[in-house]
Structures are given as structure tokens and as C-alpha cells.
Amino acid sequence: MMNGAESLVRTLLASNVDVCFANPGTSEMHFVAALDRVPGMRCVLGLFEGVVTGAADGYARMAGRPASTLLHLGPGLTNGMANLHNARKARSSIVNIVGEHASDHLQYESPLRSDVPGAAALASDWWRVGGAGHGIARDAADAVTAARSQDGQIATLILPADTAWSPGGEPVAAAEPPALARAPAEGMRRAVEALRSGRRCALLVTGLALEEAGLPVVARLAGAGIRVMASQSNRRVARGRGRLVVPRVPFAVDQGVAWLAGLEVLILAGSHPPAAFFGYPGKPRMLTPAGCEIQALVEPGGDVLHALAWLADELGLPGMARPVPAAEAPTLPADGRLDADNVMQTMAAMLPEHAILCDESVSSGRSLFRFTDGAAPHDYLQITGGAIGSGLPMATGASVACPDRKVVCFEGDGSGMYTLQALWTQARERLDVVTIILANRSYRILQGELKGVGIDQPGEQAHRMLDLVGPELDWVALARGQGVDAVAVDTVAGLADAFRGACARRGPFLIEARIP
Amino acid sequence: MMNGAESLVRTLLASNVDVCFANPGTSEMHFVAALDRVPGMRCVLGLFEGVVTGAADGYARMAGRPASTLLHLGPGLTNGMANLHNARKARSSIVNIVGEHASDHLQYESPLRSDVPGAAALASDWWRVGGAGHGIARDAADAVTAARSQDGQIATLILPADTAWSPGGEPVAAAEPPALARAPAEGMRRAVEALRSGRRCALLVTGLALEEAGLPVVARLAGAGIRVMASQSNRRVARGRGRLVVPRVPFAVDQGVAWLAGLEVLILAGSHPPAAFFGYPGKPRMLTPAGCEIQALVEPGGDVLHALAWLADELGLPGMARPVPAAEAPTLPADGRLDADNVMQTMAAMLPEHAILCDESVSSGRSLFRFTDGAAPHDYLQITGGAIGSGLPMATGASVACPDRKVVCFEGDGSGMYTLQALWTQARERLDVVTIILANRSYRILQGELKGVGIDQPGEQAHRMLDLVGPELDWVALARGQGVDAVAVDTVAGLADAFRGACARRGPFLIEARIP
């Protein structure tokens, strides 16, 4: 009779979960051993759990289905929690398998005993201790269903070691998740009314509406002159030449407020009201003007595509969108010393067709989205929860999901250091990822934020907390130390050459772009 | 009038907390700015929060008083949670300051909104949202008192941004913590009775008993022929030439069971019952023999020194210990290819006087403790909660606490990768730390654990989860990339030369010891 671990692995496979990002420990050894008895599960090792969970996030965004993670007890789960936070904000779909002590060992104090259920509750939309009543196969199937529900959730299944090594039941396949919640009739009626009223309206969309399959319906609305905008943070956006440009709500409060000035009605389609990223003294918390009516057409996790299509039908909009106005194709900038702008322009001009662009360049790369409006068609993935350290792992997981597409990761030096261990996984799995480090030698974003919170003249101690100097990081060494070839550049021509070379080959490569 | 952040910083200083390990974000900018207005707080930047909290742990172990941390919202706290777990198991004393959104911003969904109180409750012995009713100065003072209570706790103060930027009250100084709980009379009576009964007894000690000030009283008991042993995991142990050798309960179950075989009474002095690190199929959960009586003389966090001294007095033991039997002074091994044993022997022979030895070499270095019985006098710090990634940060914090002592960090390659960013902090702060990476190219400990859980013939997938090859890590590059000079060695003579060179200079250095 198969043990619980094998029953679990077979259930995952039967439920179309066939990738496991892992950093296992003693309590997960039966799961690891089961991988050799059960063919079909690709297991990818990460040298830190932030890599594991961030990769699962990137994988889910591109595969459209969950991977599992394998995490070692409470500390393994909490190490991965920042990227689970990002994934949850994106409505990424992840099944965490978290090992736990054998049930009869938890009564004793031991070094690794911790509150695993408490940690699971903190990180997850759904969680359960496996094997307690339903049998581990049923538990795993329920976890997969939960992860796939409501347009993507974090599901965490705690796996006690004795559940893994004891006899397990027959594997089962996960049930289909319930259909996405439809927009309530009242919300639809009010949206139509608003859009017909002549008031200054906008639609704020996110989620599936911004993916390849969703853009045509958004284009119907935008083509009819309805102002459509995307949330600041989105799970995945289909972008580039030939695709509708849906502008994002700006990150900075002042820009956001200016951008939304005069708006009378904001209709939310799967999105949250556009609050500021942070609250700042003397600035508004919400970016919409005072008195702007905010209507929820369909809740986050609901059926955005149905609601938008219904809306377009109800408004009598043509089934075919007007031709998408073409964004200008980016061209290579003049040669010269690198700065943030010409790095972005270079990357936009050279982006390979159907690349996956992962973006965690939160300060120097903040305009990357705009620069790439007319780049080659690509999918754009971004940090969604503000927990830095998501870029390198996300690129890793996206590449596992789409091995035939080039992944280009646009990463800050401060953010990149959080989860630099992802480079080793890229090397081991020979993933086709080019990483561009925007090496500005600082937490540049915070230099602006200091001003934002009213601090005009930071002193030496403050500077030391924001500058990444003394010593400077050498990203070429950090990459090579993990088996990823790398080069540093400080001119446009150097960057273009290096990127061309990286695109001409397969496998991971890192370019440290040294900018002011 | 000073703002809340300044009131907080001044209160910490007035409470003898003058080091802050930090990775701040927007919500902590007022705290950072206050550092420039208030002299006396040393702020040390870590490029990942696991470094920040692990350094605070190492600092507290050596300074005997808490540092503060400065962490950015929920993700910053959860990133640091694994090393808070280790610190909590050690009863290290830490005051976490965790930024939070402005109170009136929490009503809105924003990328970084998360359950900060939930995370604080998970990580801490004491926590509070600051500024809510008591004023931030009182809150901070209470946090320091809590951190110093019960022989060391984790205290977490959540700092809403508006509390930081609004007017703060006068700074206050933390109250002294309550005296440590004394052993109850009944426990003392039973211990004396057991020790006089002729039954086979042992005393299991930890905490202050193993530090410089505690060893003399332990020596009184041991000198009278009472078997005294230390817990497997201890916060800090004074060791080396001229000091009492207190053997630790072994890590492995079978060894532990054999070592405790025949014991009739185990008396706990500040320690927990010796449970196995993990539960294994078919092996006991508790290392003591069936029928062994376990008595609590004094609870963890109680006054161990008082209880032991009382016990020695009551038993009429001499105030002066018998001379400590000298452990043999280690000598350099013969030259040859490095292996785990000769690395440990070399380090033991060459350890500088009054070094601080940080140990996270959980597999290849498992015998380091025994090898160093007779080394030069030193303090020994170890991973205490099984959450790997503690060694490099702990060494960093220990060096901040004791700048005039050489810190030697004995680190595994798998564990070291978890928080390798600590090397950058060592370089920036010019800390006198020599790191020895035991590069065995694997999670070696798990290869043994596979057998332990009953898996004799792991297949290829299992091996891929345990081996750190394809590619190998180059620790020399990883160190140099962060500004720490480094060398790789594979012979005893090479290691000895490199270590001699590292000891002849100040500042951080890393030696990659390549072993089978």
C-alpha cells in the first residue's frame, strides 16, 4: 500500500499539478522519496524559500494553473511568506505543502516546533492540517481546488510527518473550482446607468481582463471612448505591438491624484479602489477626487470577463474593436553613458518577440511599463504586493512554465539582493532568463519617499540606510558564484551588445547595468 | 515638540538600547530621520531582514542586552521571522520595531497592507501597536522591559507611520524587568531528595548556567560527582581551556538514547525535557529511558543560577569547585586533503584567545563542540531553533557587540546561502569576522535524515533535492561580490595558512574549505 506522501504526490499529478518548487527538510523526506517512485512531478530546488514561493508565483501567472511548493515546517513557510504575500495580492494560484512534526511529537518542545497552523492562516486563503480526518488524498485535492478558486488563491496543506509515512488512501483528482462569481445585477445596472449618464466615468480593470484573452473585450469598451485604466499592480498584462495599451494608475500619490482629477464615477471591475501605496502626511489616502462615486461592478476574484462583455453588449458596442491605435515602436537610444531612461529604452527596443518581462525595478525602472507600450508583443509580470525580492524568483518560475520563451527580468540591486539565490536555480535548471540589474547603488525609491513623508534634508545616518555603497555590490561576481555568466556595462552600446549576446544563446545570463 | 519617532529613539537610548539593526522602508522613514537628530544610536543596515534579526540575536547573546531591529511592515517582519524563531528558542532578548501604515490608511486595500499584528503575535512573546493609548515612549519602554524579562524575550512594537510623524511625548526609561522566577520549594526538595537517594540522576542545564558567571556553580555540582549535562541547543556557552566541560545531549536520536540509557531521574534546570529533534518512525520521541523520572527544578526563563547555588549549598558542596579536569589541548592535524574532521581539528587548534565561535555547521561540523573542549577560551554560539540561516547574521551581530574579539563563524554551504547577505554588512561595518564555509556541496544533514526516516535507497530526484551541485557554489565569488575578501582551500596546510592570515588582520574574511 502506498504511503501518504505517495498518495499526495499522485493526487497532485491527477489534479494537473506537476511542478513542485522545493526546499525540503527532514519532515519532508517521504515526499521527496515519493518523487522517485511516481514519475511526472518536476521538482525544482530553491536555496531559500523566498525563491521557492516566488517561483511558484511566476509559474502560476504564466501557466495559468498552480504549482506546489514544498516547505520545511514553520520557518520554511515564514521564509517564503513575503512572496506568498505578493502572490496573494496578484491572485496567483499556489498549493503549499508544508511539512510538520509527527503528530505525536508536537507535545514535546523541540527546536523546530512552532505554530505552523498560525503561520499557514497568516499566509493563506485556505489551509488545513492534512490526514486528520479526510485522508491526505482528499486534503490535497481540496487544496488544489481551493488554489484554483476565485481566480486564484493561496492554499496551504500542512503535512505531518506521520501522515506522510503512514499508509495513504487512493489518489483522487481535484474537483473543478466553483464558477467565478458573476457581477450582481444591481452593480451592472448602475454601471450602465453611469456610463450613459454623461458623467466623467472610468473603468478600473485588473486580472484576466488584462491578459491576451481579456484585452479584446476591454478594447470594445475603450474603442467606444470609455476611459479604461488598469490597477497599479496586476498579475499579468499582455502588452506590446498590436495590443491595446491600458494605462496603469500611477504609483506616486501626486501623479495619481492629477491623473484621476475630475473623475465623477469610477467603476471597479475586479479591482480595489485606487488607494495610495502608502499614507503620507498631508496627502490624500485615496487617489480619486473627493466626491467621486466608486462603484463595484464585480468583486476581486469574480468573473471580470463576463461582466465586461455583458457591459459591452448592453451598451450595444460592436463585437469587433476599432483597430488598436499603434503605440510607437521603441528605437535604440543614442550611445552614451547609461542612465535609467536609456536602459529602459534599450530594453524596450530590443525586447524579443513573445518575451516574458518580469519587472521589479521599482525606482529606476518605474517608467519601463510606458517605454514598452510599443515593444514586441510580450507578457508583463510585476511585483504586486510591495514585498521586494519577487523579481528573480518570479522570472525563474515563469521560465519553468514557458521554457520556449525568453524571460527578461528587470531588477533593482536592492530588491535583487533579497532573493539572489534564484540565480542558482536558473543555472541548475538551465532556464532561459536574462536578468538586467539596474545598479543604482541605493534603495533609490526611499530617497524619494523620504521627501514624500516630509523629510527634506536627510543626514548621514539616514543616507547610510538608503545607500548601497561602502562596499558596492559586484553582481557579476554574485552571478558567477552561482553558475550564471554575467557582465557589467555602463554604456548604451555595451548594454545592447551584451543583451544581443544573451538573446542569441539559451540559458541564464546577467547584465549589471551601472547607472547613476 | 519632538515627533513620535524621535520620542521612540530617545526612549530606546534611555533604556540602554543603542544599536538598531535595520532594513527600513517608507513607513519607517521618520525613525531613520530621527537617528540624525538623536546622537548615540548605531544603526546597522542589513540587505535582507533575516540578516537583521539574526544579527540582533547574536548581539543580544554577546551583549547581554537587547538591540532593536527596524523592519518594514508585515513582509519585513516575516522575512526576519526564521531568525526570530531561533532567537526565541535561545531566549535572546530583542526589541523589534515594525513599521505599519498610517492608522487611517489601513481601511484601504493597498499592496503592502497585511496582518502585522498577526505576524507579531506569531513571532513574539510580547507585542503591542504603539501610540494607541499609552504614548509611544511608554510603549517602547514597555517593549524593552518585556524583552529583558524572563531571561530574554522577543518584544515587537508596531509603529504606525502617523504615530511616528505625530507629536510624541517625553522619552522615558524602561523599568527593570521583574526578578527571574525562583525555583519552587517543592521542586528543590524533590531534587535534593533524588540526588541523595542513590538513584542514577543527572542535571540538565542551559541558559545562564553555561555562561562564564554560571560555570563555577555548575562546577561545584559536577565536582561532587553529580552528572551535569547541557541541552542540545544553548544560547551561549563559555568554553575552552580552564573551563568546565559540560557535555551536550547528542543531536541524533540513537546516540541520545544510548547516552541517557540507565538514567533514573533527570532534573531540569531551565531546560526542556530532551525530546528528539524530529520524530522518526519506530524511534522514541523522548531521549530519556522509559520510566525515567523527569523533574523540573526551575522552569525555562527562571532563576537557574539561584536554584543551582541553593542546591549546591543544600547538598553541602564546597564553595570552591575541584580543579576542572583539563581537556586536552587540540593540536594541528597532519597536512593532507581536507575533510570534516581535520577542518574541525585545525580550527580548534588555531582558535584565537577569547574568540567568539558561531556554529551553524549542522552536518560536517557536528563534532566541532567536542573538538573545541580544550581550545583557547572562547564563547560558543549555535543555531538554536533549527531554522538554518542563523550563522552568518549571528556572527555579524556578535561582532557588533564585541568589536575587540575575533569572531569565527563555522558555516555550512547550504545554511550559509540562506542569509549570505550578512557578508555585505560585515564588510560595510568592517567587522572582525572570519567565516569558514564547510563546502560539502550538499544538504549533507538530509542524506542522513533520509536513512533516519526509513529511506535507504534514494533515487535521482531525491538526490537532486539534497545535492548542491550542477552548478557548484563559488563562495569566494559570493564573498568578493559583497566586498569580503576570500580564498578557497582544500588542504590542511592551506586552511591553516589562510586562517593565520585572516587572524593577523582585522576585518571580515571568508575561507571556503572544500571537503568531501
PDB file of N, CA and C in Angstrom, chain A residues 96-152:
ATOM      1  N   ASN A  96       0.739  25.205  -1.311  1.00  0.00           N
ATOM      2  CA  ASN A  96       1.897  24.973  -0.445  1.00  0.00           C
ATOM      3  C   ASN A  96       1.734  23.654   0.295  1.00  0.00           C
ATOM      4  N   ILE A  97       2.776  22.844   0.264  1.00  0.00           N
ATOM      5  CA  ILE A  97       2.840  21.667   1.130  1.00  0.00           C
ATOM      6  C   ILE A  97       3.889  21.991   2.186  1.00  0.00           C
ATOM      7  N   VAL A  98       3.451  22.067   3.419  1.00  0.00           N
ATOM      8  CA  VAL A  98       4.362  22.445   4.499  1.00  0.00           C
ATOM      9  C   VAL A  98       4.509  21.273   5.455  1.00  0.00           C
ATOM     10  N   GLY A  99       5.710  20.755   5.571  1.00  0.00           N
ATOM     11  CA  GLY A  99       5.948  19.647   6.492  1.00  0.00           C
ATOM     12  C   GLY A  99       5.726  20.072   7.929  1.00  0.00           C
ATOM     13  N   GLU A 100       5.395  19.099   8.745  1.00  0.00           N
ATOM     14  CA  GLU A 100       5.196  19.344  10.178  1.00  0.00           C
ATOM     15  C   GLU A 100       5.726  18.119  10.916  1.00  0.00           C
ATOM     16  N   HIS A 101       6.075  18.323  12.166  1.00  0.00           N
ATOM     17  CA  HIS A 101       6.499  17.205  13.008  1.00  0.00           C
ATOM     18  C   HIS A 101       5.435  16.099  13.005  1.00  0.00           C
ATOM     19  N   ALA A 102       5.868  14.891  13.269  1.00  0.00           N
ATOM     20  CA  ALA A 102       4.910  13.811  13.502  1.00  0.00           C
ATOM     21  C   ALA A 102       3.943  14.237  14.604  1.00  0.00           C
ATOM     22  N   SER A 103       2.675  13.860  14.456  1.00  0.00           N
ATOM     23  CA  SER A 103       1.631  14.359  15.362  1.00  0.00           C
ATOM     24  C   SER A 103       1.959  14.097  16.829  1.00  0.00           C
ATOM     25  N   ASP A 104       2.537  12.920  17.097  1.00  0.00           N
ATOM     26  CA  ASP A 104       2.803  12.590  18.499  1.00  0.00           C
ATOM     27  C   ASP A 104       4.123  13.181  18.987  1.00  0.00           C
ATOM     28  N   HIS A 105       4.761  13.989  18.140  1.00  0.00           N
ATOM     29  CA  HIS A 105       5.985  14.664  18.578  1.00  0.00           C
ATOM     30  C   HIS A 105       5.704  16.108  18.987  1.00  0.00           C
ATOM     31  N   LEU A 106       4.554  16.616  18.577  1.00  0.00           N
ATOM     32  CA  LEU A 106       4.252  18.032  18.826  1.00  0.00           C
ATOM     33  C   LEU A 106       4.033  18.341  20.304  1.00  0.00           C
ATOM     34  N   GLN A 107       3.758  17.307  21.100  1.00  0.00           N
ATOM     35  CA  GLN A 107       3.564  17.535  22.540  1.00  0.00           C
ATOM     36  C   GLN A 107       4.870  17.935  23.220  1.00  0.00           C
ATOM     37  N   TYR A 108       5.994  17.677  22.574  1.00  0.00           N
ATOM     38  CA  TYR A 108       7.284  17.982  23.195  1.00  0.00           C
ATOM     39  C   TYR A 108       7.854  19.274  22.631  1.00  0.00           C
ATOM     40  N   GLU A 109       8.556  19.982  23.476  1.00  0.00           N
ATOM     41  CA  GLU A 109       9.281  21.142  22.988  1.00  0.00           C
ATOM     42  C   GLU A 109      10.527  20.633  22.255  1.00  0.00           C
ATOM     43  N   SER A 110      10.692  21.090  21.027  1.00  0.00           N
ATOM     44  CA  SER A 110      11.894  20.730  20.262  1.00  0.00           C
ATOM     45  C   SER A 110      12.259  21.952  19.439  1.00  0.00           C
ATOM     46  N   PRO A 111      13.501  22.009  18.957  1.00  0.00           N
ATOM     47  CA  PRO A 111      13.949  23.254  18.323  1.00  0.00           C
ATOM     48  C   PRO A 111      13.029  23.758  17.215  1.00  0.00           C
ATOM     49  N   LEU A 112      12.527  22.866  16.391  1.00  0.00           N
ATOM     50  CA  LEU A 112      11.746  23.318  15.242  1.00  0.00           C
ATOM     51  C   LEU A 112      10.242  23.344  15.497  1.00  0.00           C
ATOM     52  N   ARG A 113       9.831  23.103  16.713  1.00  0.00           N
ATOM     53  CA  ARG A 113       8.402  23.210  16.978  1.00  0.00           C
ATOM     54  C   ARG A 113       7.978  24.670  16.900  1.00  0.00           C
ATOM     55  N   SER A 114       6.925  24.948  16.145  1.00  0.00           N
ATOM     56  CA  SER A 114       6.407  26.314  16.057  1.00  0.00           C
ATOM     57  C   SER A 114       4.928  26.222  15.697  1.00  0.00           C
ATOM     58  N   ASP A 115       4.301  27.362  15.601  1.00  0.00           N
ATOM     59  CA  ASP A 115       2.867  27.395  15.320  1.00  0.00           C
ATOM     60  C   ASP A 115       2.650  27.371  13.807  1.00  0.00           C
ATOM     61  N   VAL A 116       2.741  26.198  13.224  1.00  0.00           N
ATOM     62  CA  VAL A 116       2.592  26.092  11.767  1.00  0.00           C
ATOM     63  C   VAL A 116       1.178  26.458  11.317  1.00  0.00           C
ATOM     64  N   PRO A 117       0.131  25.981  12.006  1.00  0.00           N
ATOM     65  CA  PRO A 117      -1.207  26.431  11.591  1.00  0.00           C
ATOM     66  C   PRO A 117      -1.357  27.952  11.653  1.00  0.00           C
ATOM     67  N   GLY A 118      -0.781  28.570  12.673  1.00  0.00           N
ATOM     68  CA  GLY A 118      -0.853  30.028  12.768  1.00  0.00           C
ATOM     69  C   GLY A 118      -0.186  30.699  11.582  1.00  0.00           C
ATOM     70  N   ALA A 119       0.963  30.181  11.198  1.00  0.00           N
ATOM     71  CA  ALA A 119       1.668  30.745  10.043  1.00  0.00           C
ATOM     72  C   ALA A 119       0.880  30.489   8.759  1.00  0.00           C
ATOM     73  N   ALA A 120       0.300  29.304   8.646  1.00  0.00           N
ATOM     74  CA  ALA A 120      -0.483  28.981   7.447  1.00  0.00           C
ATOM     75  C   ALA A 120      -1.694  29.903   7.335  1.00  0.00           C
ATOM     76  N   ALA A 121      -2.331  30.163   8.467  1.00  0.00           N
ATOM     77  CA  ALA A 121      -3.504  31.041   8.453  1.00  0.00           C
ATOM     78  C   ALA A 121      -3.112  32.448   8.013  1.00  0.00           C
ATOM     79  N   LEU A 122      -1.933  32.870   8.423  1.00  0.00           N
ATOM     80  CA  LEU A 122      -1.475  34.209   8.084  1.00  0.00           C
ATOM     81  C   LEU A 122      -1.206  34.345   6.589  1.00  0.00           C
ATOM     82  N   ALA A 123      -0.719  33.266   5.964  1.00  0.00           N
ATOM     83  CA  ALA A 123      -0.236  33.345   4.584  1.00  0.00           C
ATOM     84  C   ALA A 123      -1.256  32.932   3.545  1.00  0.00           C
ATOM     85  N   SER A 124      -2.365  32.374   3.960  1.00  0.00           N
ATOM     86  CA  SER A 124      -3.186  31.604   3.016  1.00  0.00           C
ATOM     87  C   SER A 124      -4.644  32.037   2.990  1.00  0.00           C
ATOM     88  N   ASP A 125      -5.293  31.771   1.864  1.00  0.00           N
ATOM     89  CA  ASP A 125      -6.740  31.908   1.765  1.00  0.00           C
ATOM     90  C   ASP A 125      -7.437  30.650   2.276  1.00  0.00           C
ATOM     91  N   TRP A 126      -6.739  29.528   2.175  1.00  0.00           N
ATOM     92  CA  TRP A 126      -7.284  28.229   2.600  1.00  0.00           C
ATOM     93  C   TRP A 126      -6.150  27.458   3.230  1.00  0.00           C
ATOM     94  N   TRP A 127      -6.405  26.771   4.328  1.00  0.00           N
ATOM     95  CA  TRP A 127      -5.366  25.894   4.891  1.00  0.00           C
ATOM     96  C   TRP A 127      -6.007  24.766   5.667  1.00  0.00           C
ATOM     97  N   ARG A 128      -5.277  23.700   5.826  1.00  0.00           N
ATOM     98  CA  ARG A 128      -5.767  22.531   6.554  1.00  0.00           C
ATOM     99  C   ARG A 128      -4.566  21.691   7.009  1.00  0.00           C
ATOM    100  N   VAL A 129      -4.712  21.052   8.173  1.00  0.00           N
ATOM    101  CA  VAL A 129      -3.734  20.043   8.587  1.00  0.00           C
ATOM    102  C   VAL A 129      -4.133  18.735   7.916  1.00  0.00           C
ATOM    103  N   GLY A 130      -3.248  18.185   7.115  1.00  0.00           N
ATOM    104  CA  GLY A 130      -3.578  17.021   6.302  1.00  0.00           C
ATOM    105  C   GLY A 130      -3.645  15.735   7.102  1.00  0.00           C
ATOM    106  N   GLY A 131      -4.493  14.826   6.636  1.00  0.00           N
ATOM    107  CA  GLY A 131      -4.521  13.483   7.190  1.00  0.00           C
ATOM    108  C   GLY A 131      -5.318  13.364   8.475  1.00  0.00           C
ATOM    109  N   ALA A 132      -5.931  14.447   8.912  1.00  0.00           N
ATOM    110  CA  ALA A 132      -6.599  14.412  10.216  1.00  0.00           C
ATOM    111  C   ALA A 132      -7.941  13.682  10.151  1.00  0.00           C
ATOM    112  N   GLY A 133      -8.668  13.855   9.083  1.00  0.00           N
ATOM    113  CA  GLY A 133      -9.969  13.217   9.048  1.00  0.00           C
ATOM    114  C   GLY A 133     -10.371  12.754   7.663  1.00  0.00           C
ATOM    115  N   HIS A 134      -9.912  13.470   6.659  1.00  0.00           N
ATOM    116  CA  HIS A 134     -10.389  13.218   5.304  1.00  0.00           C
ATOM    117  C   HIS A 134      -9.509  12.236   4.541  1.00  0.00           C
ATOM    118  N   GLY A 135      -8.318  11.994   5.028  1.00  0.00           N
ATOM    119  CA  GLY A 135      -7.334  11.272   4.220  1.00  0.00           C
ATOM    120  C   GLY A 135      -6.545  12.293   3.414  1.00  0.00           C
ATOM    121  N   ILE A 136      -5.264  12.036   3.270  1.00  0.00           N
ATOM    122  CA  ILE A 136      -4.373  13.038   2.685  1.00  0.00           C
ATOM    123  C   ILE A 136      -4.696  13.296   1.211  1.00  0.00           C
ATOM    124  N   ALA A 137      -5.207  12.291   0.488  1.00  0.00           N
ATOM    125  CA  ALA A 137      -5.529  12.499  -0.924  1.00  0.00           C
ATOM    126  C   ALA A 137      -6.675  13.520  -1.054  1.00  0.00           C
ATOM    127  N   ARG A 138      -7.711  13.318  -0.257  1.00  0.00           N
ATOM    128  CA  ARG A 138      -8.840  14.267  -0.275  1.00  0.00           C
ATOM    129  C   ARG A 138      -8.364  15.681   0.102  1.00  0.00           C
ATOM    130  N   ASP A 139      -7.500  15.738   1.118  1.00  0.00           N
ATOM    131  CA  ASP A 139      -6.976  17.040   1.556  1.00  0.00           C
ATOM    132  C   ASP A 139      -6.225  17.730   0.417  1.00  0.00           C
ATOM    133  N   ALA A 140      -5.377  16.964  -0.266  1.00  0.00           N
ATOM    134  CA  ALA A 140      -4.578  17.558  -1.338  1.00  0.00           C
ATOM    135  C   ALA A 140      -5.467  17.999  -2.489  1.00  0.00           C
ATOM    136  N   ALA A 141      -6.453  17.180  -2.809  1.00  0.00           N
ATOM    137  CA  ALA A 141      -7.377  17.553  -3.890  1.00  0.00           C
ATOM    138  C   ALA A 141      -8.143  18.825  -3.515  1.00  0.00           C
ATOM    139  N   ASP A 142      -8.571  18.905  -2.258  1.00  0.00           N
ATOM    140  CA  ASP A 142      -9.282  20.108  -1.809  1.00  0.00           C
ATOM    141  C   ASP A 142      -8.359  21.331  -1.872  1.00  0.00           C
ATOM    142  N   ALA A 143      -7.092  21.128  -1.567  1.00  0.00           N
ATOM    143  CA  ALA A 143      -6.139  22.245  -1.624  1.00  0.00           C
ATOM    144  C   ALA A 143      -6.003  22.766  -3.056  1.00  0.00           C
ATOM    145  N   VAL A 144      -5.935  21.841  -4.006  1.00  0.00           N
ATOM    146  CA  VAL A 144      -5.807  22.268  -5.406  1.00  0.00           C
ATOM    147  C   VAL A 144      -7.077  23.014  -5.841  1.00  0.00           C
ATOM    148  N   THR A 145      -8.221  22.480  -5.463  1.00  0.00           N
ATOM    149  CA  THR A 145      -9.470  23.169  -5.820  1.00  0.00           C
ATOM    150  C   THR A 145      -9.502  24.568  -5.213  1.00  0.00           C
ATOM    151  N   ALA A 146      -9.096  24.654  -3.951  1.00  0.00           N
ATOM    152  CA  ALA A 146      -9.085  25.965  -3.290  1.00  0.00           C
ATOM    153  C   ALA A 146      -8.139  26.923  -4.004  1.00  0.00           C
ATOM    154  N   ALA A 147      -6.957  26.426  -4.365  1.00  0.00           N
ATOM    155  CA  ALA A 147      -5.981  27.295  -5.028  1.00  0.00           C
ATOM    156  C   ALA A 147      -6.527  27.819  -6.351  1.00  0.00           C
ATOM    157  N   ARG A 148      -7.360  27.012  -7.007  1.00  0.00           N
ATOM    158  CA  ARG A 148      -7.880  27.410  -8.313  1.00  0.00           C
ATOM    159  C   ARG A 148      -9.188  28.207  -8.204  1.00  0.00           C
ATOM    160  N   SER A 149      -9.688  28.346  -6.994  1.00  0.00           N
ATOM    161  CA  SER A 149     -10.971  29.038  -6.817  1.00  0.00           C
ATOM    162  C   SER A 149     -10.789  30.550  -6.829  1.00  0.00           C
ATOM    163  N   GLN A 150     -11.889  31.248  -7.097  1.00  0.00           N
ATOM    164  CA  GLN A 150     -11.923  32.714  -7.009  1.00  0.00           C
ATOM    165  C   GLN A 150     -10.784  33.371  -7.773  1.00  0.00           C
ATOM    166  N   ASP A 151     -10.498  32.807  -8.928  1.00  0.00           N
ATOM    167  CA  ASP A 151      -9.473  33.365  -9.813  1.00  0.00           C
ATOM    168  C   ASP A 151      -8.076  33.301  -9.222  1.00  0.00           C
ATOM    169  N   GLY A 152      -7.871  32.392  -8.271  1.00  0.00           N
ATOM    170  CA  GLY A 152      -6.521  32.199  -7.752  1.00  0.00           C
ATOM    171  C   GLY A 152      -6.399  32.494  -6.280  1.00  0.00           C
TER     172      GLY A 152
END
